[in-house]
């Protein structure tokens, strides 16, 4: 009744559509645009600072007790810690959607409870809460344009002017960026300050009988700031201020010391210098000293708005400060723009190709016009729903629209084709519209439900993947239901408008003469062959089942598909106790090897000052280098050149290349090693350096083709106090420690504060050589100078640079990059190795296992999806057999998909598996329509073979057309020009192969199975 009423009220329908289009266009402006869906993946990092402590002291006294407390936090998914000299970190990851604010409070409570058992001198650990999605939108590097290189061509040294650049970055640039509404925070590294150093003249001090402690007390006693003093004079009260404060280098030089009645100034006993503070880390951009700033986007801000705001601000800064270079690197906003634009262009191309098919098949310009209006109407309704449901326009939701474009015209094609058939049979146009639409509504609704049902299990994937593909599921579901109602409620109305003056059905004679497709002849030949050779067809079907399992074992399995990059991060560990200056020089030498191949680079050398954990914690002998090349091939050549240089020049150092922290890899942890062997001792605990090195040597000999990183260790000097000698010479621990701190210039007397600037005043000499250290003396309780060599014994040893722990206890990680077969061989060898040696045990993790876990989940999802399809089809056909007929084609389609993936060398990953799941819901639509038609013809009294023959003929055109429109709409996405396209490629390939195979199965194999089941029933 609804259709009959609507076809006679075209103006009312048109007005409603215009209103809907207007509302949809307005809402489109308010849909947020982002790279990925807004998913909260809570993470907390606990940062521990324990200066002067060895790696074992940090791990045993601080990190281990904290980790045992934090393991009790509710909702914890994973926890692991990393300890190094002077510092440590504990990384905690929670289930997606957990309340990070409540977790943050609980973590702080656990830390407060553990602080009672911590060393007294330990500062309270810092707790940083963040989401894995809070990666920097980009980095802004600031450097001085007039900074010159050294006379010998060496890297430029930072001077006092560079300290001003750091203050400018922190006080001006970061504040202006944080004022932008789209910016959450700015994380800075690479700044450095100044310090005042008093270097004593040892000879003069000795001749006058003075020591450094006297100098320190003199400076502190002359730096006095008293609060306001209040005196009363009768009825009045007066405030008196007393201020004797040291504010600069000259004030310190002029400090007087009264020694035995003789006045001397500090400048007579010391050389007072203001110089660049000692650096434990630095940043270089294209060889220049730089300050780098990581800009974090607000969660609800649009990336496009942030991009425009930052580009405008940086342009203004360049004009205001022409002597400073402002360089944007690792720009995620450009990735968004390029990916979204490319996907949008492919969307248009796919729609045009689908429309071309319609013109060629329909043979009349009015019919394709009817179908074409389905695309914009459906997209507008879908985007309006996005706005109402709060779904952003991102790569995942766009993929849902991509899948929808090829399918949203299917319902309109089926309706029009069925109406045309009824009209050709002699029905009046109005009756043909009503009857033709009503006949196909039930199978179309069933097709939409079956397609949408396969997305329901995807939402229940564990962790991030399930949350991510909610947008894709909603995109496809909304688009298909919108297309269904457009096909049923809108198409008949405008069909009536376009053809109401015609008495007979148009045949499209003009187009038919120019574009004649006689696909009925090959179809008939194919059906005849299949019906005459049922044994061969059924045998092929049966062989496809074991073939699926065989090919599945041979396919590489990954979490994410391969994506081409033109930038990368290089992690270098020199595996030697070198200074940050030597580290800087070595990194510069490595980058010189790729001059001309690398367009830009940013080297983070040594310890960095970032607050958030988006950049790996480094020691003074480590570095992380970001570099960008023109294309992926140049990038690979540059990596190989630097790797060879490191192997030749620094064989004990390690170098690792990884992705530059784009959001795909961070979400799916694709930068993990293919295999990580966590080596432990049998009774618990990690092996020592020699044991780990022996295992790695054995592994390298067994698998020479695999690059196994050497053990990352460091040689350290340990001073052991001789308690007996200290008692003999009356030297206390406090006096010995204070003397050592002063000699290595860790004796900060106080700091001069000038606004945000802090200028430490230090007594001692920076960079004291270990060989000279023991030549100095310490004054005992009786005023006698005792040589340090009498009291201290120096030893040297080797230890791990970093200590790792996780849920399973302490371990040493062995990271390996290899293909699946090699990983399986290494795992088998390691298991036999630890079984033969009772001192060791090993556990395994890495991409090899995580990818299989996710693939296993997706196989389960596919099984659940097939079960849902069966339930829906059984309810529709009121049969337990006919759903099996329709679902049997999934076996053949999966076989062909696996075979093509294997032949093309593609991996089985999350996107290709999702493609298989989605394909399972799409390909059966043709079979549903065909089986429904054959059932209807048999109910009308038609014999079985005739019903199969007539049903195939009547549905041949819509089946071919719907398949071609879907395939051609997805075809433009078979490219890998950017990350968005690379992510969509395996999904598109799987769908196209499955659709081609599924169409052939629907046309030829389904009639055979239907015939074999019902031939004895008449």
Tab-separated table of C-alpha atoms in Angstrom, residues 330-499:
chain	number	residue	atom	x	y	z
A	330	UNK	CA	56.688	13.853	11.037
A	331	UNK	CA	53.532	15.661	10.001
A	332	UNK	CA	50.558	13.365	10.665
A	333	UNK	CA	48.184	16.023	9.328
A	334	UNK	CA	49.640	15.648	5.831
A	335	UNK	CA	49.154	11.900	6.102
A	336	UNK	CA	45.511	12.544	6.912
A	337	UNK	CA	45.028	15.011	4.047
A	338	UNK	CA	46.716	12.787	1.477
A	339	UNK	CA	44.979	9.618	2.590
A	340	UNK	CA	41.507	11.157	2.807
A	341	UNK	CA	41.890	12.930	-0.555
A	342	UNK	CA	43.124	9.762	-2.255
A	343	UNK	CA	40.318	7.671	-0.794
A	344	UNK	CA	37.817	10.342	-1.844
A	345	UNK	CA	39.120	10.336	-5.428
A	346	UNK	CA	38.917	6.549	-5.553
A	347	UNK	CA	35.362	6.812	-4.247
A	348	UNK	CA	34.399	9.075	-7.146
A	349	UNK	CA	36.148	6.875	-9.720
A	350	UNK	CA	34.394	3.790	-8.369
A	351	UNK	CA	31.009	5.512	-8.558
A	352	UNK	CA	31.651	6.604	-12.163
A	353	UNK	CA	32.649	3.067	-13.193
A	354	UNK	CA	29.544	1.654	-11.544
A	355	UNK	CA	27.371	4.173	-13.414
A	356	UNK	CA	29.053	3.242	-16.708
A	357	UNK	CA	28.065	-0.391	-16.192
A	358	UNK	CA	24.493	0.659	-15.585
A	359	UNK	CA	24.322	2.643	-18.836
A	360	UNK	CA	25.686	-0.263	-20.847
A	361	UNK	CA	23.339	-2.840	-19.316
A	362	UNK	CA	20.119	-0.879	-18.965
A	363	UNK	CA	20.106	0.307	-22.615
A	364	UNK	CA	17.950	3.319	-21.761
A	365	UNK	CA	19.147	6.629	-20.315
A	366	UNK	CA	16.230	6.912	-17.849
A	367	UNK	CA	16.948	3.700	-15.961
A	368	UNK	CA	20.608	4.459	-15.130
A	369	UNK	CA	19.514	7.942	-14.089
A	370	UNK	CA	17.110	6.382	-11.604
A	371	UNK	CA	19.852	4.210	-10.162
A	372	UNK	CA	22.459	6.964	-10.073
A	373	UNK	CA	20.329	9.116	-7.764
A	374	UNK	CA	20.587	6.285	-5.239
A	375	UNK	CA	24.298	7.018	-4.646
A	376	UNK	CA	24.114	10.673	-3.468
A	377	UNK	CA	20.877	10.096	-1.559
A	378	UNK	CA	22.302	7.133	0.302
A	379	UNK	CA	25.599	8.893	1.044
A	380	UNK	CA	23.789	11.969	2.379
A	381	UNK	CA	21.624	9.838	4.671
A	382	UNK	CA	24.733	7.950	5.818
A	383	UNK	CA	26.690	11.139	6.579
A	384	UNK	CA	23.703	12.574	8.431
A	385	UNK	CA	23.648	9.412	10.539
A	386	UNK	CA	27.407	9.804	11.156
A	387	UNK	CA	26.737	13.255	12.585
A	388	UNK	CA	23.880	12.041	14.778
A	389	UNK	CA	25.876	9.047	16.086
A	390	UNK	CA	29.079	11.053	16.626
A	391	UNK	CA	31.137	9.034	14.116
A	392	UNK	CA	34.073	10.884	12.554
A	393	UNK	CA	35.096	10.796	8.921
A	394	UNK	CA	38.266	8.706	9.045
A	395	UNK	CA	40.025	5.992	7.090
A	396	UNK	CA	38.043	3.214	8.766
A	397	UNK	CA	34.610	4.804	8.330
A	398	UNK	CA	35.539	5.755	4.761
A	399	UNK	CA	36.304	2.105	4.078
A	400	UNK	CA	32.720	1.372	5.085
A	401	UNK	CA	31.516	3.928	2.529
A	402	UNK	CA	33.841	2.379	-0.055
A	403	UNK	CA	32.247	-1.023	0.504
A	404	UNK	CA	28.841	0.591	0.422
A	405	UNK	CA	29.235	2.444	-2.897
A	406	UNK	CA	29.293	-0.771	-4.916
A	407	UNK	CA	26.395	-2.294	-2.973
A	408	UNK	CA	24.006	0.612	-2.494
A	409	UNK	CA	22.934	0.446	-6.138
A	410	UNK	CA	22.250	-3.303	-5.935
A	411	UNK	CA	18.800	-2.931	-4.393
A	412	UNK	CA	17.782	-0.328	-6.970
A	413	UNK	CA	18.979	-2.571	-9.816
A	414	UNK	CA	16.971	-5.505	-8.474
A	415	UNK	CA	13.812	-3.426	-8.048
A	416	UNK	CA	14.055	-1.885	-11.533
A	417	UNK	CA	14.837	-5.215	-13.203
A	418	UNK	CA	11.897	-6.942	-11.519
A	419	UNK	CA	9.535	-4.063	-12.352
A	420	UNK	CA	10.668	-4.190	-15.990
A	421	UNK	CA	9.993	-7.925	-16.134
A	422	UNK	CA	6.455	-7.434	-14.789
A	423	UNK	CA	5.845	-4.558	-17.221
A	424	UNK	CA	7.032	-6.674	-20.159
A	425	UNK	CA	4.543	-9.365	-19.130
A	426	UNK	CA	1.734	-6.901	-19.896
A	427	UNK	CA	0.919	-5.484	-16.474
A	428	UNK	CA	-0.063	-1.800	-16.208
A	429	UNK	CA	2.851	0.369	-15.076
A	430	UNK	CA	1.401	1.135	-11.625
A	431	UNK	CA	0.650	-2.527	-10.943
A	432	UNK	CA	4.108	-3.547	-12.211
A	433	UNK	CA	5.720	-1.035	-9.834
A	434	UNK	CA	3.757	-2.269	-6.833
A	435	UNK	CA	4.043	-6.000	-7.534
A	436	UNK	CA	7.668	-5.841	-8.765
A	437	UNK	CA	8.780	-3.949	-5.632
A	438	UNK	CA	6.865	-6.095	-3.167
A	439	UNK	CA	8.159	-9.357	-4.662
A	440	UNK	CA	11.807	-8.526	-4.091
A	441	UNK	CA	11.506	-6.626	-0.810
A	442	UNK	CA	11.806	-9.736	1.373
A	443	UNK	CA	14.916	-11.196	-0.337
A	444	UNK	CA	16.490	-7.697	-0.449
A	445	UNK	CA	15.850	-7.225	3.267
A	446	UNK	CA	17.342	-10.655	3.888
A	447	UNK	CA	20.395	-9.720	1.794
A	448	UNK	CA	20.897	-6.489	3.747
A	449	UNK	CA	20.526	-8.320	7.068
A	450	UNK	CA	22.982	-11.028	6.054
A	451	UNK	CA	25.529	-8.458	4.866
A	452	UNK	CA	25.198	-6.382	8.030
A	453	UNK	CA	25.190	-9.415	10.303
A	454	UNK	CA	28.774	-10.289	9.418
A	455	UNK	CA	29.880	-6.980	10.940
A	456	UNK	CA	28.288	-7.697	14.298
A	457	UNK	CA	30.991	-10.193	15.397
A	458	UNK	CA	33.729	-7.753	14.273
A	459	UNK	CA	32.684	-5.356	17.000
A	460	UNK	CA	33.417	-8.071	19.564
A	461	UNK	CA	37.047	-8.454	18.529
A	462	UNK	CA	39.286	-8.063	21.575
A	463	UNK	CA	41.064	-4.823	22.243
A	464	UNK	CA	41.571	-2.077	19.743
A	465	UNK	CA	40.589	-3.918	16.571
A	466	UNK	CA	36.999	-4.403	17.691
A	467	UNK	CA	36.652	-0.768	18.712
A	468	UNK	CA	38.200	0.404	15.458
A	469	UNK	CA	35.872	-1.447	13.120
A	470	UNK	CA	32.754	-0.204	14.833
A	471	UNK	CA	32.903	2.766	12.446
A	472	UNK	CA	33.225	0.496	9.407
A	473	UNK	CA	30.327	-1.686	10.521
A	474	UNK	CA	28.120	1.324	11.131
A	475	UNK	CA	29.095	2.867	7.777
A	476	UNK	CA	28.126	-0.244	5.797
A	477	UNK	CA	24.994	-0.944	7.839
A	478	UNK	CA	23.613	2.587	7.538
A	479	UNK	CA	24.462	2.774	3.818
A	480	UNK	CA	22.762	-0.542	3.015
A	481	UNK	CA	19.586	0.189	4.968
A	482	UNK	CA	19.432	3.669	3.437
A	483	UNK	CA	19.825	2.171	-0.054
A	484	UNK	CA	17.097	-0.380	0.684
A	485	UNK	CA	14.553	2.274	1.612
A	486	UNK	CA	15.601	4.477	-1.315
A	487	UNK	CA	15.099	1.522	-3.669
A	488	UNK	CA	11.676	0.688	-2.212
A	489	UNK	CA	10.290	4.175	-1.525
A	490	UNK	CA	12.021	6.551	-3.947
A	491	UNK	CA	12.861	4.585	-7.096
A	492	UNK	CA	9.230	3.547	-7.832
A	493	UNK	CA	8.095	7.192	-7.507
A	494	UNK	CA	10.520	8.557	-10.100
A	495	UNK	CA	10.106	5.477	-12.291
A	496	UNK	CA	6.466	6.445	-12.526
A	497	UNK	CA	7.385	10.083	-13.289
A	498	UNK	CA	9.771	9.147	-16.112
A	499	UNK	CA	7.613	6.460	-17.795
